[in-house]
Amino acid sequence: MIDVLFNGILLGVLYTLLALGLSLAFGMMRIVNFAHGEFFTVGMFAAITAGDVFSTTTAFVVALVAAPFAGAAIAVVMDATVLRRIYDRDELATLLATWGFALILQQLYRHIWGSQPQSFTYPLSGTISVAGIQYPTYRVLAIGIGVVATIGFFLFFNRSSLGLKAQATIQDRSTASAMGIDTQQTTRSIFVVGAAIAAFSGVLFAPIGAASPTIGRTFIVLSFMIVIMGGLGSITGTVIASFVVGFIDSITSVLYSSVYAEAAIFGAVLVIMLLRPGGIAGVDA
Amino acid sequence: MSPDNPDADSFSSALPGPLQGAFQWAFEHGDRVHSWVTRTPTRPMKIALAVGAVLLLVPSVAGQYTISLFSYVLVFSLLAASLDLIWGYTGMLSFGHAVFFGMGGYLSAYLLRDGMTSLPLILAAAFVLGAVLAVVMIYPALRTETTGVYLAVITLIYSLLFEIAALQFDKYSGGYTGLTVTGWPSIGVPGVATLSLDSTTQLYYVIVPIVFLLAVTLYWIGLSGYGRVLASIRENTQRARAVGYNPDRYKLTAFSLSGGVACIAGALYTPVSALISPQIFAFDLSGRAILYALLGGKGTIFGSFIGTALIYLPETYITGIIPGVWMYVVGLMFIVLVIYLPDGIIPQLNEAFRND
């Protein structure tokens, strides 16, 4: 039971880091970013590539530092080439354009890293004994890093100048603009931050799952289920939903098989939709 | 009998009882049917008829390969056109139309395998399956006001789930390798007179008129009063509701019709490809259907055919020479179309060939 609990927490933390960027992009720009999973993928591949050069532990640290920059770089290119031209368009237009960008990235990954799934070994071997159950040390470490990163993000979001500007922009764009906030610049910066966090999350996930060029598709679906469950654009809702999804995932995987996890999560999403159309956090949908 | 319709009175009173009511109904609604038909712009219909006739001539000049290529184009066009009904007219984007297509494909694979070869029955069954599936699938999403985004995402999730489920239940789906379809469909009345379509060419001669009729029907639906309501929901859902239409009911029926037609497209696909595998449910096909409709022009129905031909034909050609490049082209096309040509090429063509 302890391992189900720990896996739930681990996935909850990783999914929070993954889905935050997607939720922020929608909250700030009304952009439905179908390429968001690709930031996560580049994080996983960063670990794989670092693993080819360095020893496992060093590679993991290098990837943790480098991946956010890779994710941020892709986000900057995406903003300059695509997003800038569709800021004022409706949500479905942004969805389609970002889907196009996602297809290009997936094919690019396929050219760079090949189409076969690749895995990254645990950077820390061994297990920790918790209440009589052996639990992998790496997973405990990943929970620790993930929690620190999440707290770091919320400190940034609630305390830093950029974070506060972002909150003002989400609340009321025109008033924020009238108060002298460069909403365009703020929006862009937050989009890049969201991409960096997703890539960071991808590195943490690399030892748990296998990286493949199209794995982003699975994770974009997962993050959308989280964001819908939490309420589109709501940060609190995203965090709560991430943990709900993480626990559903870990419980289903133990009871049945991880194959059914997606179905169970989607079932939960449908129930939430029927009962609380605005999501857990109850935003006006 | 309405006193302001004396003609109807005198004529229908001469009819036997049950027919009187029917006649009266037809007379009272005649205006609507009449205006619906006369409102149909003649030019698109003329062009469609001409293209349909040319398509029927293809087998006399082309080989097997070209014929099957054209069959694929027609089947995928029908999928894109069915998507256009809900996206172009109603403003609901489905990212999971491959689900209906795939279910239709598997349905016809099972029926053909089990000896139920009558094509009309297969297509009717496919329509019912798709229509019912569509209602069940999107009902929860209608509860939310931001239907646009939610619906796109929900349908995307269905796409993934159906693919996973199909791979999981490999006993029924054939797993990664899929099911090989043996046996050709037949037309005619089962038990009375049937004609087996046992070559790609014969099948093609049946696919052309079926797809043509369905496309024209979709086009007419768009022009009908019902289609106007769909457009009003797309433009302003609140106002459509205020005027007295129930948007949810219209969205549900439109999605249902669209799912039914997409399922028919899938049922036609399997006999052409002779193979169906779980990959049919994946995002690729759903995304492609969107791209075909987008390139042709949203809300034009016939545009989907142009879009499909313009993408599918070069794709098979280029992929044969340089594999792996086409995905970049598809991605770029999405971006360029959304940014620079959101209404597709039909409006551009109309502008170019305008005869004032």
Short mmCIF file of C-alpha atoms in Angstrom, two decimals, chain A residues 26 30 32 34 81-82 85-86 89 91-97 99-101 103-104 107-111 217-218 220-221 224-225 227-228 231-232 257 259-260 262-263 266 269-270 273-279 285, chain B residues 87 91-93 95 137 139-141 143-146 148-154 156-158 160-161 164 168-169 282-284 287-288 290 294 298 323-325 327-332 334-335 337-340 342:
data_model
loop_
_atom_site.label_atom_id
_atom_site.label_comp_id
_atom_site.label_asym_id
_atom_site.label_seq_id
_atom_site.Cartn_x
_atom_site.Cartn_y
_atom_site.Cartn_z
CA PHE A 26 -4.43 28.90 -21.61
CA ARG A 30 -6.19 31.52 -24.37
CA VAL A 32 -4.55 25.67 -26.36
CA PHE A 34 -1.13 20.94 -28.47
CA THR A 81 7.33 31.72 -35.48
CA VAL A 82 3.78 30.69 -34.63
CA ARG A 85 0.83 35.52 -35.31
CA ILE A 86 -2.20 33.96 -33.68
CA ARG A 89 -7.30 34.34 -32.96
CA GLU A 91 -8.83 28.98 -29.37
CA LEU A 92 -9.38 26.38 -32.08
CA ALA A 93 -7.00 28.24 -34.39
CA THR A 94 -4.29 28.13 -31.74
CA LEU A 95 -4.98 24.45 -31.20
CA LEU A 96 -4.47 23.64 -34.89
CA ALA A 97 -1.37 25.78 -35.36
CA TRP A 99 -0.65 20.83 -33.43
CA GLY A 100 1.21 21.58 -36.67
CA PHE A 101 4.22 22.68 -34.65
CA LEU A 103 4.04 17.33 -35.72
CA ILE A 104 7.19 19.10 -36.91
CA GLN A 107 9.41 14.35 -36.79
CA LEU A 108 12.52 16.31 -35.77
CA TYR A 109 12.89 14.14 -32.65
CA ARG A 110 12.49 11.06 -34.82
CA HIS A 111 15.33 12.25 -37.04
CA ARG A 217 1.04 12.59 -27.56
CA THR A 218 0.33 10.45 -24.53
CA ILE A 220 -0.53 15.96 -23.98
CA VAL A 221 -3.67 13.87 -23.56
CA PHE A 224 -5.39 17.95 -20.95
CA MET A 225 -7.32 15.50 -18.80
CA VAL A 227 -6.41 20.65 -16.94
CA ILE A 228 -10.03 19.86 -17.79
CA GLY A 231 -10.80 23.66 -14.65
CA LEU A 232 -9.22 25.27 -17.73
CA SER A 257 -2.66 -2.83 -15.36
CA VAL A 259 -3.13 0.04 -19.71
CA TYR A 260 -6.39 0.77 -17.93
CA GLU A 262 -5.84 6.19 -19.08
CA ALA A 263 -9.37 4.83 -19.29
CA PHE A 266 -10.82 9.62 -18.53
CA VAL A 269 -12.83 13.37 -16.21
CA LEU A 270 -16.23 12.55 -17.72
CA MET A 273 -17.62 17.12 -16.50
CA LEU A 274 -21.14 15.90 -15.85
CA LEU A 275 -21.21 16.92 -12.19
CA ARG A 276 -19.05 20.04 -12.19
CA PRO A 277 -18.68 21.31 -15.77
CA GLY A 278 -16.28 24.03 -14.60
CA GLY A 279 -13.83 21.52 -13.16
CA ALA A 285 -16.43 27.38 -18.08
CA TRP B 87 -16.70 22.03 -37.75
CA GLY B 91 -18.08 25.34 -35.10
CA MET B 92 -17.40 22.13 -33.18
CA LEU B 93 -13.97 20.71 -33.89
CA PHE B 95 -10.11 15.67 -33.03
CA MET B 137 -19.35 10.17 -26.76
CA TYR B 139 -22.97 14.15 -24.45
CA PRO B 140 -20.82 14.94 -21.37
CA ALA B 141 -18.87 17.61 -23.25
CA ARG B 143 -22.56 20.45 -20.50
CA THR B 144 -19.68 22.91 -20.64
CA GLU B 145 -19.98 26.28 -22.29
CA THR B 146 -16.49 26.34 -23.77
CA GLY B 148 -15.02 24.37 -28.62
CA VAL B 149 -11.90 23.52 -26.67
CA TYR B 150 -13.46 20.85 -24.46
CA LEU B 151 -14.93 19.01 -27.39
CA ALA B 152 -11.66 19.02 -29.33
CA VAL B 153 -9.80 17.70 -26.30
CA ILE B 154 -12.43 15.13 -25.32
CA LEU B 156 -8.73 13.63 -28.87
CA ILE B 157 -8.80 11.56 -25.69
CA TYR B 158 -11.32 9.16 -27.23
CA LEU B 160 -6.17 7.61 -27.82
CA LEU B 161 -8.46 5.39 -25.74
CA ILE B 164 -5.21 1.60 -26.66
CA GLN B 168 -5.35 -4.39 -25.84
CA PHE B 169 -8.20 -6.53 -27.22
CA ALA B 282 -4.69 7.18 -33.84
CA PHE B 283 -4.43 10.98 -33.95
CA ASP B 284 -2.87 10.83 -37.39
CA GLY B 287 -5.58 15.25 -37.71
CA ARG B 288 -5.50 14.52 -41.42
CA ILE B 290 -9.00 18.24 -40.12
CA LEU B 294 -9.12 23.10 -43.55
CA LYS B 298 -14.49 25.14 -43.73
CA PRO B 323 10.17 8.81 -46.63
CA GLY B 324 9.93 10.85 -43.44
CA VAL B 325 9.72 14.26 -45.02
CA MET B 327 5.28 14.94 -41.67
CA TYR B 328 7.17 18.25 -41.83
CA VAL B 329 4.99 19.29 -44.75
CA VAL B 330 1.82 18.38 -42.85
CA GLY B 331 2.97 20.33 -39.79
CA LEU B 332 3.90 23.35 -41.88
CA PHE B 334 -1.35 23.37 -40.46
CA ILE B 335 0.62 26.44 -39.36
CA LEU B 337 -3.16 27.54 -43.32
CA VAL B 338 -4.23 28.68 -39.86
CA ILE B 339 -2.16 31.85 -40.06
CA TYR B 340 -2.56 32.89 -43.69
CA PRO B 342 -7.96 30.17 -42.42
#
